[in-house]
Amino acid sequence: MIVKTFAHAASVAAFVVAATLAYPQTSPAVLTIHADQPVSKVSPTLYGLMTEEINYSYDGGLYAEMVRNRTFGASWDGIQHWTLVEYGNADAAIAPDKETGPSEALKSSLRIDVKQADPNSQAGVLNDGWWGVPLRPNTTYKGSFYAKASAGDLGPVKVSLVSNNTGKSVATAEVSGVATDWKQYEFTLKMGAIQPSAANHLALTVGHAGTLWLNLVSLFPPTYHDRANGNRIDLMEKLAAMNPAFLRFPGGNYLEGDHIPERYPWKKTIGPLVDRPTHPSPWRYHSSDGLGLLEFLEWCEDLKMQPVLAVYAGYSMAQEHVNPGADLDPYVQDALDELEYVTGGSETKWGAVRAQNGHPQPFKLNYVEIGNEDMFDKSGSYEGRYAQFYKAIKAKYHDLQLIATMPVKDMRPDVVDDHYYVRATQFFKDANHYDKTDRSGPKIFVGEWATREGAPTPNFGAALGDAAWMTGMERNSDIVVMAAYAPLLVNVNPGGMQWETDLIGYDAMRSFGSPSYYAQVLFAKYLGDQTVKAELKNGGPKFFYSITGNTAKKKLYLKLVNASSDPQPLEIDLTGARVAANAKLESLSAPDTQTTNTLDDPNRIVPVETTLHNVGSQFHHTLPGFSIQVIEFDEQ
Ligand code: AHR
């Protein structure tokens, strides 16, 4: 032991000399890893996703619908995103019609009165899409609309995808025989060898005089796993690469709404789209609810995530709350119905509804969150509200883990949700936050966290703050059972963002991961099931690490974060395991903290994989300034 210590000290001394010559300002840190001494368990659900309708995350984002305002919501300046078209000599007018619609949920429609039109001079409407209508070559788009006509003489409805630049159709379809009562019609549009572009619009026109009413005009590209009413492939692939263990939904503020009637109305988000009335969201735009409760659950299924379902708990953000007691009972019942919809067999009332909606198999649910950020409820009603939900849910679902959104005194929650939106320096200073947390208390869910530096997406300085924070969460993952960055998604078009610093950016055609996204990908990809003992000497204030191992897989994962501009020389002293001489190194780094990824430059900062040679019980490694690295050791 003494000899070893001496040898170790000697090698440190030699290293100090070498490193001092190469890097005069930074002395080496010494990291001693005891690979055979596990310290604590790492939660298998540590890394997951948090999501809500914000920044056009679903509508105009993940949800692949290409038609904007498909149910013809109107404001003082008209029917948004729909424009009258009168080709040639056509003469027509459009207006919202509150008197007729295809369903109880969609009681109104767009009315098109065509005074004059012929097959060569058509009249109708166009939709400009979600900042464009993205079209790709040799791709099939499937569409539908609900319609009725004043008489059977309108002729076919022509559906065209038209290039904004040339005014020419790139694909057309015809729907004949529109009846005088509401019916749904389907069409398919096939692209040829076009140039990929979002500079297109969708047009629906007729070539005869008469009146046409429309609602729920929809167009979908191919979707992830080919789901009807499904999600964008590029975004789902980016999420899949994060290896997420869970999805927290539907919010966030989106769960609460500004006012009680604007809370997340889960019962109105299920079933056929024509039966979904849509609802106002707190993020200043209306939600189509095309991505509704069942679609959230299918999203979980597609990415093999477990749902972490947040139920509305009687508080909305304009300081409106429901008093605990009889007033709250209907809200508790609504949550119980929701849990039955998610987990109940087809013999149960709400399980049967789910089966009817196309998913007979119940979903597995372990965690339910009661509310969101209830510390903002100045009335102090959360204690009572939480207790009422807790008792009712536990009485029926004993094994469910219930998450409180703030500490509660009277009833010990299973888990408490902590949120952090901070600057990088705060995460550097607070990376030990959970080191001293009482292990006998509730578990922790860091349900929202982010370094807020960079807009719309984080820069590399933010990624460093995030990575430092993640080392602390991993080290404390016996108590921090789940964590999720927020917000996850942002449409980077002008007007798309309501909240700065979001993990993944996109427009209609393209998407990119921020540096923080790639830090998350790395941290989730290389995660053991236990932390192992380690000591660091001489690490600078901006140097962080985490070491986890997986005995069954014979892997050790060392994560290193150097948030300093100077390189960080490091001597690694690895005891308690023999490791292969070559180790995998994935490295994410940038020349400065401001550098970032964008739509036009999506791969500026991405992990680079190399091999570290001659690793062993003692070896030297230098982290570049501003770098996040993971070393994967194979134990022998
Ligand atoms: O992530 C953005 C918002 O931040 C969430 O909706 C809310 O829970 C938090 O205040």
XYZ file of C-alpha atoms and ligand atoms in Angstrom:
646
model
C 0.000 0.000 0.000
C 2.790 2.369 0.989
C 4.734 1.455 -2.127
C 1.720 2.037 -4.235
C 1.104 5.388 -2.611
C 4.703 6.300 -3.225
C 4.501 5.192 -6.873
C 1.318 7.119 -7.224
C 2.836 10.233 -5.695
C 5.885 9.894 -7.896
C 3.778 9.665 -10.993
C 1.786 12.674 -9.872
C 5.009 14.574 -9.383
C 6.231 13.562 -12.847
C 2.914 14.512 -14.272
C 2.952 17.870 -12.523
C 6.278 18.682 -14.170
C 5.065 17.591 -17.608
C 1.759 19.318 -17.304
C 3.310 22.473 -15.918
C 5.481 22.718 -18.994
C 2.578 22.154 -21.349
C -0.072 24.112 -19.445
C 1.618 26.617 -17.169
C -1.599 27.957 -15.607
C -3.397 24.743 -14.636
C -2.036 22.182 -12.226
C -3.170 18.588 -12.661
C -6.143 17.200 -10.866
C -5.878 13.684 -9.482
C -8.925 11.487 -9.731
C -8.780 8.224 -7.821
C -11.491 5.748 -8.753
C -12.265 2.688 -6.632
C -14.096 0.655 -9.234
C -14.824 -2.191 -6.821
C -16.490 0.048 -4.226
C -20.055 0.858 -5.207
C -21.532 3.794 -3.335
C -25.166 4.096 -4.384
C -27.676 2.943 -6.952
C -28.292 4.918 -10.116
C -31.958 5.203 -10.953
C -32.764 3.443 -14.241
C -35.281 6.224 -14.877
C -32.868 9.086 -14.262
C -33.036 10.679 -17.711
C -36.351 11.390 -19.405
C -38.310 14.050 -21.241
C -40.566 16.853 -20.077
C -43.015 18.210 -22.578
C -45.964 20.535 -23.019
C -47.531 22.667 -25.751
C -45.101 25.627 -25.717
C -42.957 27.127 -28.505
C -45.146 25.278 -31.044
C -43.883 22.000 -29.642
C -46.732 19.870 -30.987
C -48.782 22.031 -33.354
C -46.144 23.307 -35.776
C -43.655 20.903 -34.203
C -43.655 17.256 -33.246
C -47.259 16.615 -34.333
C -46.879 16.152 -38.063
C -50.076 17.941 -39.156
C -49.139 20.308 -41.998
C -52.300 22.458 -42.054
C -52.337 25.390 -39.667
C -55.638 26.342 -38.039
C -57.311 23.325 -39.592
C -60.548 23.965 -37.674
C -60.808 27.610 -38.780
C -60.403 29.511 -35.548
C -61.075 33.162 -36.353
C -60.041 36.431 -34.717
C -60.866 40.086 -35.430
C -58.595 39.996 -38.480
C -60.268 36.979 -40.010
C -59.599 33.290 -40.315
C -55.955 32.990 -39.490
C -53.672 31.307 -42.006
C -56.440 30.911 -44.581
C -56.694 33.230 -47.584
C -59.283 33.574 -50.323
C -58.049 32.628 -53.798
C -59.778 33.730 -57.001
C -57.906 32.474 -60.050
C -58.612 34.078 -63.439
C -62.122 35.524 -63.562
C -63.365 33.787 -60.439
C -65.320 35.794 -57.890
C -65.844 34.517 -54.338
C -65.953 35.467 -50.658
C -65.049 33.628 -47.462
C -66.304 34.035 -43.907
C -66.478 32.073 -40.669
C -69.879 30.437 -40.249
C -70.981 29.842 -36.661
C -74.237 28.173 -37.735
C -72.915 24.928 -39.183
C -70.104 22.500 -38.486
C -69.368 18.785 -38.772
C -69.816 17.820 -35.076
C -70.855 18.888 -31.594
C -67.211 19.706 -30.911
C -66.708 21.627 -34.150
C -69.893 23.613 -34.483
C -68.622 26.230 -36.909
C -66.882 26.185 -40.270
C -65.396 28.173 -43.124
C -68.007 29.222 -45.675
C -66.896 29.856 -49.258
C -69.471 31.612 -51.420
C -68.498 31.293 -55.061
C -70.339 33.753 -57.283
C -68.442 32.869 -60.369
C -65.926 30.184 -61.239
C -65.169 27.680 -63.961
C -62.670 24.826 -64.237
C -60.005 27.225 -65.536
C -60.854 30.076 -63.161
C -61.252 28.364 -59.810
C -62.051 29.906 -56.449
C -61.381 28.687 -52.928
C -58.912 29.036 -50.090
C -55.258 28.472 -49.385
C -53.417 27.610 -46.184
C -49.844 28.760 -45.576
C -48.976 25.930 -43.161
C -46.755 26.149 -40.112
C -44.318 28.671 -41.526
C -44.544 26.867 -44.840
C -45.694 23.533 -46.170
C -42.646 21.239 -46.286
C -42.541 18.953 -49.306
C -39.995 16.297 -50.133
C -39.406 14.460 -53.405
C -41.086 11.111 -54.108
C -43.156 11.321 -50.955
C -46.843 10.606 -50.438
C -48.968 12.991 -48.360
C -52.333 11.893 -47.021
C -55.090 14.386 -46.459
C -58.736 14.758 -45.571
C -61.392 17.396 -44.951
C -64.968 17.660 -43.778
C -67.249 19.466 -46.203
C -70.788 20.124 -47.307
C -72.054 21.934 -50.413
C -75.099 24.080 -51.124
C -76.102 21.923 -54.049
C -74.658 19.106 -56.045
C -73.391 21.452 -58.783
C -70.089 22.643 -57.299
C -68.103 20.074 -59.201
C -65.050 18.428 -57.706
C -62.957 20.079 -54.992
C -59.452 20.415 -56.332
C -56.717 20.006 -53.723
C -53.337 21.351 -54.791
C -49.919 21.781 -53.301
C -48.560 24.921 -54.883
C -45.039 26.341 -54.911
C -44.949 29.873 -53.451
C -42.077 30.746 -55.752
C -43.527 29.656 -59.098
C -47.266 29.633 -58.371
C -47.378 26.213 -60.019
C -48.980 23.102 -58.546
C -46.513 20.397 -57.581
C -49.279 17.865 -56.905
C -53.060 17.828 -57.250
C -55.963 15.587 -56.320
C -59.691 15.847 -56.933
C -62.500 15.039 -54.546
C -65.843 14.591 -56.303
C -69.399 14.377 -55.089
C -69.367 16.652 -52.067
C -72.777 16.108 -50.482
C -75.167 18.607 -48.947
C -74.608 17.239 -45.448
C -71.318 17.056 -43.540
C -69.029 14.181 -44.539
C -65.322 13.460 -44.418
C -63.399 13.156 -47.713
C -59.894 11.801 -48.187
C -57.205 12.466 -50.764
C -53.600 11.568 -51.500
C -50.942 13.805 -52.989
C -47.828 12.212 -54.502
C -44.696 14.209 -55.096
C -42.442 13.658 -58.058
C -38.781 14.551 -58.279
C -39.167 17.999 -56.687
C -36.567 19.966 -54.749
C -37.246 19.707 -51.006
C -38.770 22.988 -49.876
C -41.178 24.498 -47.368
C -42.049 27.406 -49.680
C -45.412 25.939 -50.645
C -49.061 26.263 -49.745
C -52.140 24.069 -49.838
C -55.119 25.198 -51.940
C -58.704 23.873 -52.024
C -60.694 25.249 -54.942
C -63.854 24.619 -56.982
C -64.782 25.418 -60.566
C -68.495 26.184 -60.197
C -70.611 28.803 -58.501
C -72.219 27.731 -55.221
C -71.377 27.494 -51.526
C -68.886 25.161 -49.888
C -68.390 24.743 -46.135
C -65.156 23.247 -44.837
C -63.716 22.116 -41.524
C -60.869 19.968 -40.208
C -58.711 20.202 -43.312
C -55.731 17.972 -42.669
C -52.563 16.878 -44.441
C -49.913 14.526 -43.113
C -46.489 13.482 -44.369
C -45.134 10.015 -43.552
C -44.856 9.783 -39.758
C -42.678 8.001 -37.198
C -43.633 4.305 -37.072
C -46.208 5.139 -39.756
C -48.790 6.160 -37.203
C -51.938 7.797 -38.529
C -52.218 11.231 -36.869
C -48.582 10.718 -35.886
C -45.334 12.549 -35.247
C -42.515 14.055 -37.294
C -39.826 11.513 -38.044
C -36.768 13.774 -37.631
C -37.869 15.009 -34.204
C -38.829 11.558 -32.959
C -35.423 10.254 -34.033
C -33.717 13.034 -32.111
C -35.751 12.204 -29.022
C -35.047 8.476 -29.409
C -31.305 9.239 -29.428
C -31.693 10.690 -25.935
C -32.581 7.209 -24.596
C -35.340 8.711 -22.469
C -36.770 6.532 -19.713
C -39.968 8.546 -19.231
C -42.143 11.317 -20.604
C -43.608 13.881 -18.213
C -46.778 15.382 -19.696
C -48.914 17.385 -20.326
C -47.161 20.177 -18.421
C -46.021 22.500 -17.115
C -48.195 25.523 -17.334
C -50.117 23.811 -20.128
C -51.624 21.483 -17.529
C -52.838 24.374 -15.385
C -54.010 26.920 -17.960
C -54.281 30.593 -17.079
C -57.825 30.091 -15.806
C -59.600 27.063 -14.408
C -61.763 26.506 -17.542
C -58.525 26.544 -19.583
C -56.902 23.633 -17.710
C -55.799 20.638 -19.768
C -59.137 19.083 -20.831
C -58.017 15.480 -21.290
C -61.504 14.160 -22.053
C -61.761 16.568 -24.983
C -58.436 15.407 -26.446
C -59.390 11.783 -27.141
C -61.352 10.018 -29.859
C -61.855 11.063 -33.490
C -60.318 14.439 -34.311
C -63.723 15.772 -35.291
C -64.841 15.275 -31.681
C -61.986 17.368 -30.240
C -63.076 20.986 -29.772
C -59.461 22.324 -29.357
C -58.604 24.550 -26.368
C -56.799 27.787 -25.474
C -53.335 27.244 -24.043
C -51.462 29.537 -21.646
C -48.641 29.985 -24.159
C -50.660 32.458 -26.231
C -51.920 30.177 -28.965
C -54.742 27.696 -29.343
C -54.046 23.982 -29.154
C -55.513 21.694 -31.833
C -55.354 18.765 -29.377
C -54.490 16.562 -32.331
C -51.734 15.305 -30.073
C -54.090 14.342 -27.255
C -53.910 12.026 -24.275
C -53.782 8.797 -26.285
C -51.167 10.242 -28.646
C -48.988 11.161 -25.636
C -49.240 7.555 -24.486
C -48.462 6.200 -27.962
C -45.475 8.528 -28.120
C -44.316 6.818 -24.902
C -44.911 3.446 -26.518
C -42.934 4.413 -29.626
C -39.883 5.498 -27.653
C -40.252 2.863 -24.897
C -40.678 5.529 -22.231
C -42.880 5.233 -19.190
C -45.521 7.925 -18.865
C -45.234 10.343 -15.939
C -48.741 11.708 -15.998
C -49.501 15.068 -14.420
C -53.143 15.493 -13.384
C -54.822 18.872 -12.973
C -55.024 19.568 -9.245
C -57.256 22.618 -8.901
C -54.883 25.527 -9.464
C -54.568 27.740 -12.554
C -51.990 30.416 -13.024
C -54.112 33.550 -12.657
C -54.210 32.762 -8.919
C -57.406 30.727 -9.324
C -57.819 27.685 -7.151
C -60.501 25.214 -6.149
C -61.005 24.831 -2.411
C -60.233 21.406 -0.992
C -63.347 19.521 0.027
C -66.573 19.117 -1.912
C -65.586 21.757 -4.496
C -62.533 19.732 -5.431
C -64.300 16.356 -5.650
C -65.187 16.626 -9.380
C -61.548 17.406 -10.202
C -60.361 14.419 -8.199
C -62.908 12.261 -10.014
C -61.676 13.616 -13.343
C -58.136 12.522 -12.399
C -59.394 9.075 -11.344
C -61.183 8.753 -14.697
C -57.946 9.728 -16.427
C -55.989 7.077 -14.540
C -58.611 4.525 -15.528
C -58.369 5.633 -19.164
C -54.597 5.085 -19.037
C -54.405 1.894 -16.976
C -57.867 0.291 -16.894
C -58.828 -2.903 -18.667
C -61.419 -2.821 -21.427
C -64.033 -3.917 -18.894
C -63.733 -0.584 -17.050
C -65.699 2.480 -18.190
C -62.726 4.582 -19.258
C -60.563 1.614 -20.288
C -63.389 0.740 -22.701
C -63.245 4.264 -24.130
C -59.506 3.857 -24.679
C -60.118 0.522 -26.392
C -62.731 2.175 -28.590
C -60.164 4.879 -29.395
C -57.925 2.137 -30.793
C -55.762 0.982 -27.886
C -57.261 -2.011 -26.036
C -54.034 -2.718 -24.158
C -53.758 -0.713 -20.911
C -50.630 1.348 -20.340
C -48.289 0.749 -17.423
C -48.163 3.756 -15.118
C -45.875 4.130 -12.103
C -45.812 7.867 -11.443
C -48.542 10.479 -11.243
C -47.809 14.133 -10.543
C -50.450 16.140 -8.710
C -50.478 19.612 -10.261
C -47.604 21.794 -11.385
C -45.557 24.397 -9.502
C -48.169 24.819 -6.780
C -45.802 26.981 -4.732
C -47.114 29.832 -6.903
C -50.621 29.362 -5.473
C -50.568 32.225 -2.975
C -53.695 30.930 -1.215
C -51.651 28.084 0.251
C -54.326 25.577 -0.738
C -51.936 22.904 -2.040
C -51.600 21.078 1.311
C -55.313 20.347 1.293
C -55.607 19.772 -2.443
C -52.643 17.388 -2.493
C -53.999 15.410 0.472
C -57.390 14.997 -1.188
C -55.899 13.746 -4.461
C -53.372 11.580 -2.617
C -56.001 9.788 -0.528
C -58.362 9.184 -3.442
C -55.643 7.957 -5.813
C -53.880 5.747 -3.254
C -57.206 4.200 -2.232
C -57.655 2.880 -5.746
C -54.070 2.658 -7.007
C -52.007 1.719 -3.987
C -48.774 1.155 -5.906
C -48.714 4.422 -7.802
C -45.915 6.774 -6.793
C -47.411 10.219 -6.244
C -45.375 13.315 -6.963
C -45.954 16.580 -5.105
C -44.996 19.804 -6.843
C -43.692 21.368 -3.610
C -42.913 20.095 -0.125
C -46.083 19.263 1.834
C -46.154 18.877 5.599
C -49.186 16.796 6.477
C -48.826 14.012 3.989
C -45.460 12.625 3.009
C -45.316 12.534 -0.791
C -43.507 9.660 -2.469
C -41.622 12.103 -4.652
C -41.195 15.903 -4.770
C -40.700 17.752 -8.060
C -37.923 20.396 -8.019
C -37.462 22.896 -10.864
C -34.291 24.839 -11.745
C -33.915 27.498 -14.419
C -30.521 29.086 -13.772
C -27.343 30.502 -15.285
C -24.339 28.229 -15.817
C -22.444 29.745 -12.885
C -25.267 28.749 -10.557
C -25.126 25.135 -11.680
C -21.330 25.163 -11.272
C -21.756 26.357 -7.679
C -24.689 24.075 -6.962
C -23.521 20.812 -8.540
C -23.336 19.308 -5.024
C -26.908 20.351 -4.291
C -28.241 16.913 -3.426
C -25.079 15.530 -1.777
C -26.430 16.201 1.704
C -30.135 15.617 1.058
C -31.786 13.493 3.745
C -32.132 10.015 2.236
C -35.095 9.209 4.466
C -37.223 11.950 2.895
C -39.246 11.783 -0.319
C -37.434 10.929 -3.532
C -36.660 13.824 -5.867
C -37.881 14.385 -9.405
C -36.044 17.250 -11.062
C -39.020 17.669 -13.357
C -37.766 20.796 -15.118
C -34.263 22.123 -15.291
C -32.050 24.025 -17.722
C -29.175 26.446 -17.916
C -30.882 29.404 -19.552
C -28.150 30.858 -21.743
C -28.759 31.101 -25.457
C -31.877 31.656 -27.547
C -33.705 29.970 -29.068
C -31.466 27.085 -28.058
C -28.615 26.822 -25.537
C -25.040 27.749 -26.401
C -22.010 25.745 -25.337
C -21.686 27.678 -22.069
C -25.167 26.434 -21.180
C -24.199 22.885 -22.120
C -21.309 23.128 -19.651
C -23.676 24.278 -16.893
C -26.045 21.450 -17.772
C -23.300 18.833 -17.783
C -21.959 20.021 -14.408
C -25.480 19.767 -12.978
C -25.971 16.295 -14.455
C -22.803 15.014 -12.737
C -24.423 16.032 -9.433
C -27.726 14.366 -10.289
C -25.956 11.136 -11.275
C -23.949 11.099 -8.071
C -27.199 11.482 -6.137
C -29.371 9.298 -8.282
C -30.282 7.087 -5.322
C -32.503 10.019 -4.257
C -32.872 11.882 -7.582
C -34.916 9.227 -9.339
C -35.864 11.211 -12.436
C -34.805 14.387 -14.197
C -35.914 16.174 -17.346
C -34.644 19.232 -19.185
C -37.276 21.808 -20.126
C -38.492 23.079 -22.467
C -37.670 20.354 -24.913
C -38.726 21.806 -28.270
C -38.865 25.145 -30.086
C -40.002 26.218 -33.516
C -37.296 28.771 -34.355
C -39.397 30.735 -36.858
C -40.217 34.348 -35.910
C -43.010 34.187 -33.331
C -42.403 30.514 -32.659
C -40.708 30.850 -29.282
C -42.424 31.833 -26.038
C -39.635 30.660 -23.734
C -35.910 31.151 -24.376
C -33.383 28.328 -24.230
C -34.948 25.143 -25.518
C -33.199 21.887 -26.218
C -34.090 21.095 -29.844
C -34.855 23.655 -32.574
C -36.644 23.235 -35.904
C -38.590 24.832 -38.695
C -40.979 23.135 -41.097
C -38.260 21.153 -42.917
C -35.251 20.874 -40.655
C -34.257 20.337 -37.041
C -31.098 20.491 -34.960
C -29.873 19.502 -31.522
C -28.278 22.175 -29.353
C -24.960 21.576 -27.563
C -27.033 20.868 -24.432
C -28.970 18.251 -26.406
C -25.741 16.447 -27.241
C -24.607 16.665 -23.612
C -27.874 14.949 -22.661
C -27.439 12.311 -25.341
C -23.992 11.490 -23.973
C -25.050 11.453 -20.329
C -27.982 9.120 -20.965
C -26.066 6.871 -23.353
C -23.298 6.110 -20.882
C -24.923 5.460 -17.542
C -24.171 2.631 -15.145
C -26.508 1.234 -12.526
C -24.343 2.276 -9.569
C -21.958 5.048 -8.648
C -18.516 4.010 -7.487
C -16.264 5.590 -4.917
C -13.913 8.257 -6.208
C -11.903 11.170 -4.851
C -10.738 14.235 -6.649
C -7.759 16.274 -5.563
C -6.800 19.584 -7.007
C -9.750 19.907 -9.371
C -10.553 23.486 -10.278
C -13.874 25.146 -9.393
C -15.138 24.511 -12.901
C -14.139 20.868 -13.126
C -16.800 18.204 -12.519
C -17.014 14.470 -12.879
C -19.278 11.496 -12.392
C -18.339 7.842 -12.381
C -20.863 5.047 -12.699
C -20.455 1.369 -13.457
C -22.403 -1.614 -14.604
C -20.977 -4.843 -13.226
C -23.087 -7.121 -15.417
C -22.016 -5.275 -18.551
C -18.452 -4.906 -17.204
C -18.433 -1.208 -17.993
C -17.243 1.883 -16.198
C -18.358 5.280 -17.434
C -16.372 8.358 -16.497
C -17.907 11.720 -17.298
C -15.667 14.767 -17.175
C -16.643 18.405 -17.515
C -14.140 21.208 -17.892
C -16.010 24.502 -17.932
C -12.796 26.498 -17.729
C -11.192 28.041 -20.801
C -7.903 26.363 -19.788
C -7.183 22.705 -20.467
C -7.477 20.507 -17.386
C -4.689 17.980 -17.001
C -5.800 14.966 -15.051
C -4.156 11.939 -13.588
C -6.551 9.060 -13.323
C -5.755 6.440 -10.739
C -8.028 3.479 -11.366
C -8.105 0.842 -8.635
C -10.289 -2.198 -8.041
C -10.672 -3.191 -11.688
C -8.538 -4.182 -14.607
C -9.600 -2.361 -17.717
C -8.812 -2.913 -21.381
C -5.940 -0.837 -22.693
C -8.168 0.941 -25.173
C -11.167 2.956 -24.008
C -13.819 4.761 -25.971
C -13.814 8.561 -25.653
C -16.699 10.759 -26.738
C -15.916 14.428 -26.620
C -18.068 17.524 -26.991
C -16.198 20.798 -27.047
C -16.239 24.328 -28.420
C -13.765 27.175 -28.786
C -15.851 29.407 -26.504
C -19.071 29.463 -24.533
C -21.096 31.372 -27.140
C -20.688 28.883 -29.970
C -23.848 26.993 -30.760
C -25.698 24.925 -33.342
C -28.314 26.343 -35.706
C -30.559 25.145 -38.512
C -27.909 26.195 -41.031
C -25.015 24.834 -39.001
C -26.488 21.896 -37.080
C -23.265 19.937 -36.598
C -20.949 22.621 -35.322
C -20.878 21.052 -31.873
C -21.474 17.312 -31.897
C -19.803 14.476 -30.007
C -16.613 13.195 -31.589
C -15.672 9.591 -30.895
C -12.048 8.488 -30.606
C -10.069 5.806 -28.812
C -7.932 6.451 -25.754
C -4.902 4.198 -25.883
C -2.870 2.890 -22.988
C -5.377 3.458 -20.261
C -4.860 1.352 -17.144
C -4.465 1.645 -13.442
C -2.769 4.991 -13.891
C -2.873 7.229 -16.878
C -2.884 10.850 -17.841
C -5.573 12.577 -19.735
C -6.021 16.246 -20.526
C -9.411 17.759 -21.098
C -9.419 20.654 -23.533
C -10.812 23.950 -22.274
C -14.614 24.085 -22.596
C -15.185 20.355 -22.959
C -17.531 17.589 -21.898
C -16.161 14.075 -22.219
C -17.201 10.520 -21.503
C -14.726 7.672 -21.236
C -16.152 4.169 -21.479
C -13.844 1.561 -19.934
C -14.245 -2.157 -20.580
C -13.549 -4.125 -17.429
C -11.673 -7.375 -17.935
O -40.783 25.151 -18.986
C -41.507 26.336 -19.071
C -42.375 26.571 -17.839
O -41.575 26.755 -16.714
C -43.282 25.444 -17.435
O -44.463 25.420 -18.164
C -43.542 25.714 -16.005
O -43.804 24.548 -15.263
C -42.287 26.421 -15.549
O -42.567 27.569 -14.837
